Amino acid sequence: MTDLTAMFTDLVRLETRLYNVLDARLKVEHDLPLGQFEFLRFIASRDTARVFDLAREVAITVGATSKAVDRMEAAGRIRRIANPDDRRSSLLELTPAGAEILAAATPTVEAELRTWIGSVLPAGVIEQLATSLSMLRQRAETDHRTDRTEPKTTT
C-alpha cells in the first residue's frame, strides 16, 4: 500500500523546489517573479479577471492578491478597468507590456519544466500525472475547507 503521507511530502517538496528554481530563473531573465507570471497567465487566459477570481485561482486571500495586483499595476503589467456589471469592483486586464513579458517568459518556464519533468518522465506518464493532478485539484477546489480567499476566523 502506498504511504500517502510520504507521497504528500514528495509532492510538496517537489513543488517548493520547482517553484524556487522557476522563480529564480524568471527573476534573472525577465525581472518577473513566478507569482506575477501566474497572475499574468490567468488574466491572459480570460481577457479580464477580478481580484477575487485571481485569489480563488491561486488559493490565497483577496488582501494578498490585491497587494500583488497593486505591484503589477505599478509595474505597468496590468490595468484596472471599470466592471460594467458591478460598479463596486474592477476588472484586470493585461497591458501591452504585460502581454509582452508574458510572451517572453512563457518559453523560459516551459523550457525549465521540460528539464525537470519532461526529461525524467516518459510522455505517457506525464499525461497520466497531469490527468491525476487535475482530478485531485478539482476535488480540492470543490471543498470549502481549501478556500483561502478570505482569512479564516475561529470561534
CSV table of N, CA and C in Angstrom, one decimal:
chain,number,residue,atom,x,y,z
A,1,MET,N,0.8,-1.2,0.0
A,1,MET,CA,0.0,0.0,0.0
A,1,MET,C,0.9,1.3,0.0
A,2,THR,N,0.5,2.2,-0.8
A,2,THR,CA,1.3,3.5,-0.9
A,2,THR,C,1.1,4.3,0.4
A,3,ASP,N,2.3,4.8,0.8
A,3,ASP,CA,2.3,5.7,2.0
A,3,ASP,C,1.9,7.1,1.5
A,4,LEU,N,0.6,7.4,1.7
A,4,LEU,CA,0.1,8.7,1.2
A,4,LEU,C,0.8,9.9,1.9
A,5,THR,N,1.2,9.8,3.1
A,5,THR,CA,1.9,10.9,3.8
A,5,THR,C,3.2,11.1,3.1
A,6,ALA,N,3.9,10.1,2.8
A,6,ALA,CA,5.2,10.2,2.1
A,6,ALA,C,5.0,10.8,0.7
A,7,MET,N,4.0,10.4,0.1
A,7,MET,CA,3.7,10.9,-1.3
A,7,MET,C,3.3,12.4,-1.2
A,8,PHE,N,2.6,12.8,-0.2
A,8,PHE,CA,2.3,14.2,0.0
A,8,PHE,C,3.5,15.0,0.2
A,9,THR,N,4.4,14.5,1.1
A,9,THR,CA,5.7,15.1,1.4
A,9,THR,C,6.5,15.3,0.1
A,10,ASP,N,6.6,14.3,-0.7
A,10,ASP,CA,7.3,14.3,-2.0
A,10,ASP,C,6.6,15.4,-2.9
A,11,LEU,N,5.3,15.4,-3.0
A,11,LEU,CA,4.6,16.4,-3.8
A,11,LEU,C,4.9,17.8,-3.4
A,12,VAL,N,4.8,18.1,-2.1
A,12,VAL,CA,5.1,19.4,-1.5
A,12,VAL,C,6.5,19.8,-1.8
A,13,ARG,N,7.5,19.0,-1.5
A,13,ARG,CA,8.9,19.3,-1.6
A,13,ARG,C,9.2,19.5,-3.1
A,14,LEU,N,8.7,18.7,-4.0
A,14,LEU,CA,8.9,18.9,-5.4
A,14,LEU,C,8.3,20.3,-5.8
A,15,GLU,N,7.1,20.6,-5.4
A,15,GLU,CA,6.5,21.9,-5.8
A,15,GLU,C,7.3,23.0,-5.3
A,16,THR,N,7.8,22.9,-4.1
A,16,THR,CA,8.6,24.0,-3.5
A,16,THR,C,9.9,24.2,-4.3
A,17,ARG,N,10.6,23.1,-4.6
A,17,ARG,CA,11.9,23.2,-5.3
A,17,ARG,C,11.7,23.7,-6.7
A,18,LEU,N,10.6,23.2,-7.4
A,18,LEU,CA,10.4,23.7,-8.7
A,18,LEU,C,10.0,25.1,-8.8
A,19,TYR,N,9.1,25.5,-7.8
A,19,TYR,CA,8.7,26.9,-7.7
A,19,TYR,C,10.0,27.8,-7.5
A,20,ASN,N,10.9,27.4,-6.6
A,20,ASN,CA,12.1,28.2,-6.4
A,20,ASN,C,12.9,28.3,-7.6
A,21,VAL,N,13.2,27.3,-8.3
A,21,VAL,CA,14.0,27.3,-9.5
A,21,VAL,C,13.4,28.1,-10.6
A,22,LEU,N,12.1,28.0,-10.8
A,22,LEU,CA,11.4,28.8,-11.8
A,22,LEU,C,11.3,30.3,-11.4
A,23,ASP,N,11.1,30.5,-10.2
A,23,ASP,CA,11.0,31.9,-9.7
A,23,ASP,C,12.4,32.6,-9.9
A,24,ALA,N,13.4,31.9,-9.5
A,24,ALA,CA,14.8,32.5,-9.7
A,24,ALA,C,15.1,32.7,-11.1
A,25,ARG,N,14.8,31.8,-12.0
A,25,ARG,CA,15.2,32.0,-13.4
A,25,ARG,C,14.3,33.1,-14.0
A,26,LEU,N,13.1,33.2,-13.7
A,26,LEU,CA,12.2,34.3,-14.3
A,26,LEU,C,12.7,35.6,-13.8
A,27,LYS,N,13.1,35.7,-12.5
A,27,LYS,CA,13.6,37.0,-12.0
A,27,LYS,C,14.9,37.4,-12.7
A,28,VAL,N,15.8,36.5,-12.9
A,28,VAL,CA,17.1,36.8,-13.6
A,28,VAL,C,16.9,37.2,-15.0
A,29,GLU,N,16.1,36.3,-15.7
A,29,GLU,CA,16.0,36.5,-17.2
A,29,GLU,C,14.9,37.5,-17.6
A,30,HIS,N,13.9,37.7,-16.8
A,30,HIS,CA,12.8,38.6,-17.2
A,30,HIS,C,12.4,39.6,-16.2
A,31,ASP,N,13.0,39.7,-15.0
A,31,ASP,CA,12.6,40.6,-13.9
A,31,ASP,C,11.2,40.4,-13.6
A,32,LEU,N,10.8,39.1,-13.5
A,32,LEU,CA,9.4,38.8,-13.3
A,32,LEU,C,9.3,37.6,-12.3
A,33,PRO,N,8.7,37.9,-11.1
A,33,PRO,CA,8.5,36.8,-10.1
A,33,PRO,C,7.5,35.8,-10.7
A,34,LEU,N,7.7,34.5,-10.3
A,34,LEU,CA,6.8,33.5,-10.7
A,34,LEU,C,5.3,33.7,-10.4
A,35,GLY,N,5.1,34.3,-9.2
A,35,GLY,CA,3.7,34.6,-8.8
A,35,GLY,C,3.1,35.6,-9.8
A,36,GLN,N,3.8,36.6,-10.2
A,36,GLN,CA,3.3,37.5,-11.2
A,36,GLN,C,3.1,36.8,-12.6
A,37,PHE,N,4.0,35.9,-12.9
A,37,PHE,CA,3.8,35.2,-14.2
A,37,PHE,C,2.5,34.4,-14.1
A,38,GLU,N,2.2,33.8,-13.0
A,38,GLU,CA,1.0,33.0,-12.8
A,38,GLU,C,-0.3,33.9,-13.0
A,39,PHE,N,-0.2,35.1,-12.4
A,39,PHE,CA,-1.3,36.0,-12.5
A,39,PHE,C,-1.5,36.5,-13.9
A,40,LEU,N,-0.4,36.9,-14.6
A,40,LEU,CA,-0.5,37.3,-16.0
A,40,LEU,C,-1.1,36.2,-16.9
A,41,ARG,N,-0.6,35.0,-16.6
A,41,ARG,CA,-1.2,33.8,-17.4
A,41,ARG,C,-2.6,33.6,-17.2
A,42,PHE,N,-3.1,33.8,-16.0
A,42,PHE,CA,-4.5,33.6,-15.6
A,42,PHE,C,-5.3,34.7,-16.3
A,43,ILE,N,-4.9,35.9,-16.2
A,43,ILE,CA,-5.6,37.1,-16.8
A,43,ILE,C,-5.7,36.9,-18.3
A,44,ALA,N,-4.6,36.5,-18.9
A,44,ALA,CA,-4.5,36.4,-20.3
A,44,ALA,C,-5.4,35.3,-20.8
A,45,SER,N,-5.6,34.3,-20.0
A,45,SER,CA,-6.5,33.2,-20.5
A,45,SER,C,-7.9,33.5,-20.4
A,46,ARG,N,-8.3,34.6,-19.8
A,46,ARG,CA,-9.7,35.1,-19.6
A,46,ARG,C,-9.9,36.5,-20.2
A,47,ASP,N,-8.9,37.1,-20.7
A,47,ASP,CA,-9.0,38.5,-21.2
A,47,ASP,C,-9.1,39.5,-20.0
A,48,THR,N,-10.0,39.3,-19.1
A,48,THR,CA,-10.1,40.1,-17.9
A,48,THR,C,-10.4,39.2,-16.7
A,49,ALA,N,-10.2,39.7,-15.5
A,49,ALA,CA,-10.5,38.9,-14.3
A,49,ALA,C,-10.6,39.9,-13.1
A,50,ARG,N,-11.3,39.5,-12.1
A,50,ARG,CA,-11.4,40.3,-10.9
A,50,ARG,C,-10.3,39.8,-9.9
A,51,VAL,N,-10.0,40.7,-9.0
A,51,VAL,CA,-9.1,40.3,-7.9
A,51,VAL,C,-9.6,39.0,-7.2
A,52,PHE,N,-10.8,38.9,-7.0
A,52,PHE,CA,-11.4,37.7,-6.3
A,52,PHE,C,-11.2,36.5,-7.2
A,53,ASP,N,-11.3,36.6,-8.5
A,53,ASP,CA,-11.0,35.4,-9.4
A,53,ASP,C,-9.6,35.0,-9.3
A,54,LEU,N,-8.6,35.9,-9.2
A,54,LEU,CA,-7.2,35.6,-9.0
A,54,LEU,C,-7.0,34.9,-7.7
A,55,ALA,N,-7.6,35.4,-6.7
A,55,ALA,CA,-7.4,34.9,-5.3
A,55,ALA,C,-7.9,33.4,-5.3
A,56,ARG,N,-9.1,33.2,-5.9
A,56,ARG,CA,-9.6,31.8,-5.9
A,56,ARG,C,-8.7,30.9,-6.7
A,57,GLU,N,-8.1,31.4,-7.8
A,57,GLU,CA,-7.3,30.5,-8.7
A,57,GLU,C,-6.0,30.1,-7.9
A,58,VAL,N,-5.4,31.0,-7.2
A,58,VAL,CA,-4.1,30.7,-6.6
A,58,VAL,C,-4.3,30.3,-5.1
A,59,ALA,N,-5.5,30.3,-4.6
A,59,ALA,CA,-5.8,29.9,-3.2
A,59,ALA,C,-5.1,30.8,-2.2
A,60,ILE,N,-5.1,32.1,-2.4
A,60,ILE,CA,-4.6,33.0,-1.4
A,60,ILE,C,-5.7,34.0,-1.0
A,61,THR,N,-5.5,34.8,0.0
A,61,THR,CA,-6.5,35.8,0.4
A,61,THR,C,-6.7,36.9,-0.6
A,62,VAL,N,-7.9,37.5,-0.6
A,62,VAL,CA,-8.1,38.6,-1.5
A,62,VAL,C,-7.2,39.8,-1.2
A,63,GLY,N,-6.9,40.0,0.1
A,63,GLY,CA,-6.0,41.0,0.5
A,63,GLY,C,-4.6,40.8,0.0
A,64,ALA,N,-4.1,39.6,0.0
A,64,ALA,CA,-2.7,39.3,-0.5
A,64,ALA,C,-2.8,39.5,-2.0
A,65,THR,N,-3.8,39.1,-2.7
A,65,THR,CA,-4.0,39.2,-4.1
A,65,THR,C,-4.0,40.7,-4.5
A,66,SER,N,-4.8,41.4,-3.8
A,66,SER,CA,-4.9,42.9,-4.1
A,66,SER,C,-3.5,43.6,-4.0
A,67,LYS,N,-2.7,43.2,-3.0
A,67,LYS,CA,-1.4,43.8,-2.9
A,67,LYS,C,-0.5,43.4,-4.0
A,68,ALA,N,-0.6,42.2,-4.5
A,68,ALA,CA,0.2,41.8,-5.6
A,68,ALA,C,-0.3,42.5,-6.9
A,69,VAL,N,-1.6,42.6,-7.0
A,69,VAL,CA,-2.1,43.4,-8.2
A,69,VAL,C,-1.7,44.8,-8.2
A,70,ASP,N,-1.6,45.4,-7.0
A,70,ASP,CA,-1.1,46.8,-6.9
A,70,ASP,C,0.3,46.9,-7.4
A,71,ARG,N,1.2,45.9,-7.1
A,71,ARG,CA,2.6,45.9,-7.5
A,71,ARG,C,2.6,45.7,-9.0
A,72,MET,N,1.8,44.8,-9.6
A,72,MET,CA,1.8,44.6,-11.0
A,72,MET,C,1.3,45.8,-11.8
A,73,GLU,N,0.3,46.5,-11.2
A,73,GLU,CA,-0.2,47.7,-11.8
A,73,GLU,C,0.8,48.8,-11.8
A,74,ALA,N,1.5,48.9,-10.7
A,74,ALA,CA,2.6,49.9,-10.6
A,74,ALA,C,3.7,49.7,-11.6
A,75,ALA,N,3.9,48.4,-11.9
A,75,ALA,CA,5.0,48.0,-12.9
A,75,ALA,C,4.5,48.1,-14.3
A,76,GLY,N,3.2,48.5,-14.5
A,76,GLY,CA,2.7,48.7,-15.8
A,76,GLY,C,2.3,47.4,-16.6
A,77,ARG,N,2.2,46.3,-15.8
A,77,ARG,CA,1.9,45.0,-16.5
A,77,ARG,C,0.4,44.7,-16.6
A,78,ILE,N,-0.4,45.3,-15.7
A,78,ILE,CA,-1.9,45.1,-15.8
A,78,ILE,C,-2.5,46.5,-15.5
A,79,ARG,N,-3.8,46.6,-15.8
A,79,ARG,CA,-4.5,47.8,-15.5
A,79,ARG,C,-5.9,47.4,-15.0
A,80,ARG,N,-6.5,48.3,-14.2
A,80,ARG,CA,-7.8,48.1,-13.7
A,80,ARG,C,-8.8,48.8,-14.6
A,81,ILE,N,-9.9,48.2,-15.0
A,81,ILE,CA,-10.9,48.9,-15.7
A,81,ILE,C,-12.2,48.7,-15.0
A,82,ALA,N,-13.1,49.6,-15.3
A,82,ALA,CA,-14.4,49.6,-14.6
A,82,ALA,C,-15.2,48.3,-15.0
A,83,ASN,N,-15.8,47.7,-14.0
A,83,ASN,CA,-16.6,46.5,-14.2
A,83,ASN,C,-18.0,46.9,-14.6
A,84,PRO,N,-18.4,46.7,-15.9
A,84,PRO,CA,-19.7,47.2,-16.3
A,84,PRO,C,-20.9,46.4,-15.6
A,85,ASP,N,-20.6,45.3,-15.0
A,85,ASP,CA,-21.6,44.5,-14.3
A,85,ASP,C,-21.7,44.8,-12.8
A,86,ASP,N,-20.7,45.4,-12.2
A,86,ASP,CA,-20.6,45.6,-10.8
A,86,ASP,C,-19.7,46.8,-10.5
A,87,ARG,N,-20.3,48.0,-10.3
A,87,ARG,CA,-19.5,49.2,-10.1
A,87,ARG,C,-18.7,49.2,-8.8
A,88,ARG,N,-18.9,48.2,-7.9
A,88,ARG,CA,-18.1,48.1,-6.7
A,88,ARG,C,-16.7,47.4,-7.0
A,89,SER,N,-16.6,46.8,-8.1
A,89,SER,CA,-15.4,46.1,-8.4
A,89,SER,C,-14.8,46.5,-9.7
A,90,SER,N,-13.6,46.2,-10.0
A,90,SER,CA,-12.9,46.5,-11.2
A,90,SER,C,-12.5,45.2,-11.9
A,91,LEU,N,-12.2,45.3,-13.1
A,91,LEU,CA,-11.7,44.1,-13.9
A,91,LEU,C,-10.2,44.4,-14.1
A,92,LEU,N,-9.4,43.4,-14.3
A,92,LEU,CA,-8.0,43.5,-14.5
A,92,LEU,C,-7.8,43.0,-16.0
A,93,GLU,N,-6.9,43.7,-16.7
A,93,GLU,CA,-6.5,43.2,-18.0
A,93,GLU,C,-5.0,43.5,-18.2
A,94,LEU,N,-4.4,42.7,-19.1
A,94,LEU,CA,-3.0,42.9,-19.3
A,94,LEU,C,-2.8,44.2,-20.1
A,95,THR,N,-1.7,44.8,-19.9
A,95,THR,CA,-1.3,46.0,-20.7
A,95,THR,C,-0.5,45.4,-21.8
A,96,PRO,N,-0.1,46.1,-22.8
A,96,PRO,CA,0.8,45.6,-23.8
A,96,PRO,C,2.1,45.1,-23.2
A,97,ALA,N,2.6,45.9,-22.2
A,97,ALA,CA,3.8,45.4,-21.5
A,97,ALA,C,3.7,44.1,-20.8
A,98,GLY,N,2.5,43.9,-20.2
A,98,GLY,CA,2.2,42.7,-19.5
A,98,GLY,C,2.1,41.5,-20.5
A,99,ALA,N,1.5,41.7,-21.6
A,99,ALA,CA,1.4,40.7,-22.7
A,99,ALA,C,2.8,40.4,-23.2
A,100,GLU,N,3.6,41.4,-23.4
A,100,GLU,CA,4.9,41.2,-23.9
A,100,GLU,C,5.8,40.4,-23.0
A,101,ILE,N,5.8,40.7,-21.7
A,101,ILE,CA,6.6,40.0,-20.7
A,101,ILE,C,6.1,38.5,-20.6
A,102,LEU,N,4.8,38.4,-20.6
A,102,LEU,CA,4.2,37.0,-20.5
A,102,LEU,C,4.7,36.2,-21.7
A,103,ALA,N,4.7,36.8,-22.9
A,103,ALA,CA,5.1,36.0,-24.1
A,103,ALA,C,6.6,35.7,-24.0
A,104,ALA,N,7.4,36.6,-23.5
A,104,ALA,CA,8.8,36.3,-23.4
A,104,ALA,C,9.1,35.3,-22.3
A,105,ALA,N,8.4,35.3,-21.2
A,105,ALA,CA,8.7,34.4,-20.1
A,105,ALA,C,8.1,33.0,-20.3
A,106,THR,N,7.1,32.9,-21.0
A,106,THR,CA,6.4,31.5,-21.2
A,106,THR,C,7.4,30.5,-21.7
A,107,PRO,N,8.2,30.8,-22.8
A,107,PRO,CA,9.2,29.7,-23.2
A,107,PRO,C,10.2,29.4,-22.1
A,108,THR,N,10.5,30.4,-21.3
A,108,THR,CA,11.5,30.1,-20.2
A,108,THR,C,10.9,29.1,-19.2
A,109,VAL,N,9.7,29.3,-18.9
A,109,VAL,CA,9.0,28.4,-17.9
A,109,VAL,C,8.9,27.0,-18.5
A,110,GLU,N,8.4,27.0,-19.8
A,110,GLU,CA,8.3,25.7,-20.4
A,110,GLU,C,9.6,24.9,-20.6
A,111,ALA,N,10.7,25.7,-20.9
A,111,ALA,CA,12.0,25.0,-21.0
A,111,ALA,C,12.4,24.5,-19.7
A,112,GLU,N,12.2,25.2,-18.6
A,112,GLU,CA,12.6,24.8,-17.3
A,112,GLU,C,11.8,23.5,-16.9
A,113,LEU,N,10.5,23.5,-17.2
A,113,LEU,CA,9.7,22.4,-16.8
A,113,LEU,C,10.1,21.2,-17.6
A,114,ARG,N,10.5,21.4,-18.9
A,114,ARG,CA,10.9,20.2,-19.7
A,114,ARG,C,12.2,19.6,-19.1
A,115,THR,N,13.0,20.5,-18.6
A,115,THR,CA,14.3,20.0,-17.9
A,115,THR,C,14.0,19.2,-16.7
A,116,TRP,N,13.0,19.6,-15.9
A,116,TRP,CA,12.8,19.0,-14.6
A,116,TRP,C,11.8,17.9,-14.7
A,117,ILE,N,10.8,17.9,-15.6
A,117,ILE,CA,9.8,16.9,-15.7
A,117,ILE,C,9.9,16.1,-17.0
A,118,GLY,N,9.9,16.9,-18.1
A,118,GLY,CA,9.9,16.2,-19.4
A,118,GLY,C,11.1,15.3,-19.7
A,119,SER,N,12.3,15.7,-19.1
A,119,SER,CA,13.5,14.9,-19.3
A,119,SER,C,13.6,13.6,-18.4
A,120,VAL,N,12.7,13.6,-17.4
A,120,VAL,CA,12.7,12.5,-16.4
A,120,VAL,C,11.6,11.5,-16.7
A,121,LEU,N,10.4,11.9,-17.0
A,121,LEU,CA,9.3,11.1,-17.1
A,121,LEU,C,8.9,10.9,-18.6
A,122,PRO,N,8.5,9.6,-19.0
A,122,PRO,CA,8.0,9.4,-20.4
A,122,PRO,C,6.7,10.2,-20.6
A,123,ALA,N,6.4,10.5,-21.9
A,123,ALA,CA,5.2,11.3,-22.2
A,123,ALA,C,4.0,10.7,-21.7
A,124,GLY,N,3.8,9.4,-21.7
A,124,GLY,CA,2.6,8.7,-21.2
A,124,GLY,C,2.4,8.9,-19.7
A,125,VAL,N,3.5,8.8,-19.0
A,125,VAL,CA,3.5,9.0,-17.6
A,125,VAL,C,3.1,10.5,-17.2
A,126,ILE,N,3.7,11.4,-18.0
A,126,ILE,CA,3.3,12.8,-17.8
A,126,ILE,C,1.9,13.1,-18.1
A,127,GLU,N,1.3,12.5,-19.1
A,127,GLU,CA,-0.1,12.6,-19.4
A,127,GLU,C,-1.0,12.1,-18.2
A,128,GLN,N,-0.6,10.9,-17.7
A,128,GLN,CA,-1.3,10.3,-16.6
A,128,GLN,C,-1.2,11.1,-15.4
A,129,LEU,N,0.0,11.7,-15.1
A,129,LEU,CA,0.2,12.5,-13.9
A,129,LEU,C,-0.6,13.8,-14.1
A,130,ALA,N,-0.6,14.4,-15.2
A,130,ALA,CA,-1.4,15.6,-15.5
A,130,ALA,C,-2.8,15.4,-15.2
A,131,THR,N,-3.4,14.3,-15.7
A,131,THR,CA,-4.8,14.0,-15.5
A,131,THR,C,-5.1,13.8,-14.0
A,132,SER,N,-4.2,13.0,-13.4
A,132,SER,CA,-4.4,12.7,-11.9
A,132,SER,C,-4.3,14.0,-11.1
A,133,LEU,N,-3.4,14.8,-11.4
A,133,LEU,CA,-3.2,16.1,-10.6
A,133,LEU,C,-4.4,17.0,-10.9
A,134,SER,N,-4.9,17.0,-12.1
A,134,SER,CA,-6.1,17.8,-12.4
A,134,SER,C,-7.3,17.3,-11.6
A,135,MET,N,-7.5,16.0,-11.6
A,135,MET,CA,-8.6,15.5,-10.8
A,135,MET,C,-8.5,15.8,-9.3
A,136,LEU,N,-7.3,15.7,-8.8
A,136,LEU,CA,-7.1,16.0,-7.3
A,136,LEU,C,-7.3,17.5,-7.1
A,137,ARG,N,-6.9,18.3,-8.0
A,137,ARG,CA,-7.1,19.8,-7.8
A,137,ARG,C,-8.6,20.1,-7.9
A,138,GLN,N,-9.3,19.5,-8.8
A,138,GLN,CA,-10.7,19.8,-8.9
A,138,GLN,C,-11.4,19.4,-7.6
A,139,ARG,N,-11.0,18.2,-7.1
A,139,ARG,CA,-11.6,17.7,-5.8
A,139,ARG,C,-11.4,18.7,-4.7
A,140,ALA,N,-10.1,19.2,-4.6
A,140,ALA,CA,-9.8,20.2,-3.6
A,140,ALA,C,-10.5,21.5,-3.8
A,141,GLU,N,-10.7,21.9,-5.0
A,141,GLU,CA,-11.3,23.2,-5.2
A,141,GLU,C,-12.8,23.2,-5.0
A,142,THR,N,-13.4,22.0,-4.8
A,142,THR,CA,-14.8,21.9,-4.5
A,142,THR,C,-15.1,21.8,-3.0
A,143,ASP,N,-14.0,21.7,-2.2
A,143,ASP,CA,-14.2,21.6,-0.8
A,143,ASP,C,-13.9,22.9,-0.1
A,144,HIS,N,-14.9,23.5,0.5
A,144,HIS,CA,-14.7,24.8,1.1
A,144,HIS,C,-13.6,24.9,2.1
A,145,ARG,N,-13.1,23.8,2.6
A,145,ARG,CA,-12.0,23.9,3.6
A,145,ARG,C,-10.7,24.3,3.0
A,146,THR,N,-10.6,24.2,1.6
A,146,THR,CA,-9.4,24.6,0.9
A,146,THR,C,-9.4,26.0,0.4
A,147,ASP,N,-10.5,26.7,0.7
A,147,ASP,CA,-10.7,28.1,0.2
A,147,ASP,C,-10.0,29.1,1.1
A,148,ARG,N,-9.0,29.9,0.5
A,148,ARG,CA,-8.3,30.8,1.3
A,148,ARG,C,-8.5,32.3,0.7
A,149,THR,N,-9.6,32.5,0.1
A,149,THR,CA,-9.9,33.8,-0.4
A,149,THR,C,-10.1,34.9,0.7
A,150,GLU,N,-10.5,34.4,1.8
A,150,GLU,CA,-10.7,35.3,3.0
A,150,GLU,C,-10.1,34.7,4.2
A,151,PRO,N,-9.5,35.5,5.1
A,151,PRO,CA,-8.9,34.9,6.3
A,151,PRO,C,-10.0,34.1,7.1
A,152,LYS,N,-9.6,33.0,7.6
A,152,LYS,CA,-10.5,32.1,8.4
A,152,LYS,C,-10.5,32.7,9.9
A,153,THR,N,-11.7,32.6,10.5
A,153,THR,CA,-11.8,33.1,11.8
A,153,THR,C,-12.1,31.9,12.7
A,154,THR,N,-11.7,31.9,13.9
A,154,THR,CA,-12.0,30.8,14.8
A,154,THR,C,-13.0,31.4,15.9
A,155,THR,N,-13.8,30.5,16.4
A,155,THR,CA,-14.9,30.9,17.3
A,155,THR,C,-14.5,30.4,18.7
